[in-house]
mmCIF file of C-alpha atoms in Angstrom:
data_model
loop_
_atom_site.group_PDB
_atom_site.id
_atom_site.type_symbol
_atom_site.label_atom_id
_atom_site.label_comp_id
_atom_site.label_asym_id
_atom_site.label_seq_id
_atom_site.Cartn_x
_atom_site.Cartn_y
_atom_site.Cartn_z
ATOM 1 C CA MET A 1 258.389 159.383 236.776
ATOM 2 C CA GLN A 2 257.041 159.196 233.239
ATOM 3 C CA LEU A 3 259.809 159.438 230.510
ATOM 4 C CA GLU A 4 258.840 159.407 226.760
ATOM 5 C CA PHE A 5 261.581 158.840 224.199
ATOM 6 C CA ARG A 6 261.279 159.601 220.272
ATOM 7 C CA ALA A 7 263.038 159.140 217.253
ATOM 8 C CA MET A 8 262.383 159.633 213.664
ATOM 9 C CA HIS A 9 260.833 156.645 211.971
ATOM 10 C CA TYR A 10 260.180 154.563 215.366
ATOM 11 C CA LYS A 11 257.086 154.860 217.411
ATOM 12 C CA PRO A 12 257.252 156.936 220.505
ATOM 13 C CA TYR A 13 257.528 155.000 223.781
ATOM 14 C CA VAL A 14 256.183 155.973 227.104
ATOM 15 C CA GLY A 15 257.796 154.242 230.374
ATOM 16 C CA THR A 16 257.089 154.850 233.804
ATOM 17 C CA TYR A 17 260.665 154.837 236.197
ATOM 18 C CA ASN A 18 261.378 155.331 239.871
ATOM 19 C CA LEU A 19 264.415 157.433 239.948
ATOM 20 C CA VAL A 20 266.733 157.553 242.826
ATOM 21 C CA PRO A 21 269.728 159.715 243.738
ATOM 22 C CA GLY A 22 272.919 159.001 241.544
ATOM 23 C CA ARG A 23 273.202 157.060 238.394
ATOM 24 C CA ASN A 24 269.632 155.613 237.135
ATOM 25 C CA TYR A 25 270.007 153.266 234.270
ATOM 26 C CA ILE A 26 266.758 153.310 232.045
ATOM 27 C CA GLN A 27 266.199 150.433 229.560
ATOM 28 C CA PHE A 28 263.714 150.915 226.520
ATOM 29 C CA ALA A 29 263.288 149.631 222.900
ATOM 30 C CA LEU A 30 261.791 151.542 220.264
ATOM 31 C CA GLU A 31 259.800 150.107 217.547
ATOM 32 C CA ARG A 32 260.197 151.077 214.174
ATOM 33 C CA GLU A 33 257.267 152.136 212.202
ATOM 34 C CA PHE A 34 255.486 150.314 209.579
ATOM 35 C CA GLY A 35 256.756 151.318 206.079
ATOM 36 C CA ALA A 36 259.540 153.311 207.545
ATOM 37 C CA PRO A 37 262.840 153.198 205.265
ATOM 38 C CA GLU A 38 265.142 150.366 205.343
ATOM 39 C CA SER A 39 267.771 152.062 203.297
ATOM 40 C CA ALA A 40 269.750 155.467 202.375
ATOM 41 C CA VAL A 41 268.697 157.295 199.103
ATOM 42 C CA PHE A 42 271.322 159.581 197.898
ATOM 43 C CA GLN A 43 270.995 163.230 196.356
ATOM 44 C CA PHE A 44 274.629 164.532 195.474
ATOM 45 C CA GLU A 45 274.548 168.501 195.478
ATOM 46 C CA GLY A 46 276.947 170.728 193.746
ATOM 47 C CA ALA A 47 278.698 167.834 191.781
ATOM 48 C CA PRO A 48 280.011 168.883 188.502
ATOM 49 C CA ALA A 49 279.091 167.572 185.281
ATOM 50 C CA GLY A 50 280.429 163.933 184.659
ATOM 51 C CA THR A 51 281.036 163.380 188.369
ATOM 52 C CA THR A 52 281.271 159.683 189.436
ATOM 53 C CA VAL A 53 280.866 158.673 193.162
ATOM 54 C CA GLU A 54 282.301 155.528 194.748
ATOM 55 C CA CYS A 55 282.014 153.995 198.021
ATOM 56 C CA VAL A 56 285.355 153.379 199.650
ATOM 57 C CA SER A 57 284.504 151.999 203.204
ATOM 58 C CA GLY A 58 281.560 151.524 205.187
ATOM 59 C CA PRO A 59 278.205 149.374 204.744
ATOM 60 C CA CYS A 60 279.085 149.762 200.885
ATOM 61 C CA VAL A 61 276.815 147.713 198.295
ATOM 62 C CA ASN A 62 280.169 147.284 196.274
ATOM 63 C CA ASN A 63 283.174 149.774 195.621
ATOM 64 C CA LYS A 64 282.182 150.383 191.888
ATOM 65 C CA ALA A 65 282.271 154.013 190.545
ATOM 66 C CA TYR A 66 278.518 155.394 189.473
ATOM 67 C CA THR A 67 277.616 158.389 187.916
ATOM 68 C CA VAL A 68 275.824 160.481 190.743
ATOM 69 C CA ASP A 69 272.435 160.052 189.179
ATOM 70 C CA LYS A 70 272.715 156.307 189.224
ATOM 71 C CA PHE A 71 274.290 155.523 192.842
ATOM 72 C CA PRO A 72 272.497 152.370 194.333
ATOM 73 C CA GLU A 73 270.122 152.945 197.337
ATOM 74 C CA LEU A 74 272.027 151.404 200.398
ATOM 75 C CA PRO A 75 270.308 148.762 202.629
ATOM 76 C CA LEU A 76 271.050 149.667 206.475
ATOM 77 C CA LYS A 77 270.732 147.231 209.413
ATOM 78 C CA ASP A 78 271.277 150.477 211.904
ATOM 79 C CA ASP A 79 269.840 153.953 211.203
ATOM 80 C CA GLY A 80 273.408 155.638 210.870
ATOM 81 C CA ALA A 81 276.467 154.733 209.548
ATOM 82 C CA THR A 82 279.615 156.304 208.155
ATOM 83 C CA LEU A 83 280.801 155.988 204.568
ATOM 84 C CA LEU A 84 283.807 157.047 203.108
ATOM 85 C CA LEU A 85 282.892 158.384 199.385
ATOM 86 C CA ARG A 86 285.527 159.057 196.766
ATOM 87 C CA PHE A 87 284.428 161.532 194.063
ATOM 88 C CA ASN A 88 285.959 162.163 190.415
ATOM 89 C CA ALA A 89 285.018 164.343 187.762
ATOM 90 C CA PRO A 90 286.686 165.580 184.542
ATOM 91 C CA GLY A 91 288.883 168.872 185.080
ATOM 92 C CA TYR A 92 288.757 168.740 188.777
ATOM 93 C CA ARG A 93 290.908 166.820 191.764
ATOM 94 C CA THR A 94 289.766 163.745 193.078
ATOM 95 C CA ALA A 95 287.715 164.327 196.375
ATOM 96 C CA MET A 96 287.272 162.231 199.269
ATOM 97 C CA THR A 97 284.559 162.759 202.308
ATOM 98 C CA SER A 98 283.250 160.803 205.121
ATOM 99 C CA PHE A 99 279.583 161.359 205.191
ATOM 100 C CA GLN A 100 277.213 159.955 208.232
ATOM 101 C CA VAL A 101 274.100 158.548 206.161
ATOM 102 C CA ARG A 102 270.683 157.564 207.806
ATOM 103 C CA ARG A 103 267.889 155.630 206.220
ATOM 104 C CA GLY A 104 265.950 157.593 204.004
ATOM 105 C CA PRO A 105 267.000 160.711 201.983
ATOM 106 C CA ASN A 106 270.382 161.897 202.217
ATOM 107 C CA ALA A 107 271.541 165.256 200.784
ATOM 108 C CA VAL A 108 275.332 164.764 200.238
ATOM 109 C CA PRO A 109 277.323 167.752 199.215
ATOM 110 C CA VAL A 110 279.974 167.594 196.717
ATOM 111 C CA LEU A 111 282.883 169.995 197.078
ATOM 112 C CA MET A 112 285.649 168.981 194.481
ATOM 113 C CA GLU A 113 288.592 171.615 193.490
ATOM 114 C CA LYS A 114 289.409 172.289 189.857
ATOM 115 C CA ALA A 115 292.495 170.695 188.699
ATOM 116 C CA PRO A 116 295.638 172.574 187.751
ATOM 117 C CA LEU A 117 295.580 173.428 183.853
ATOM 118 C CA GLY A 118 297.460 170.572 182.090
ATOM 119 C CA LYS A 119 296.474 167.889 184.668
#
């Protein structure tokens, strides 16, 4: 039986396998396409004016706060990692979100709650 495996930014792989009744273990390796992104790039959607974002945990470049338009690219060893991000903005409560990132562009929704008056 021929099976084809595909993933974004990888060359497709077609292999021929002899399948038997029961459990079959299928081994294969995908090769990255030339020019495929090696880093995650971020676009923060819905962020209030003056929002800063900080990578708290995961494969962070560092733990510094950046404005949403200056957040650095994140080199990734594997295509997929989980980041914990902290958002701060004037007049809003601090927000935290866990986000699954991939190599290439990542659109991150920013949901923040207005702070009570006087806070």
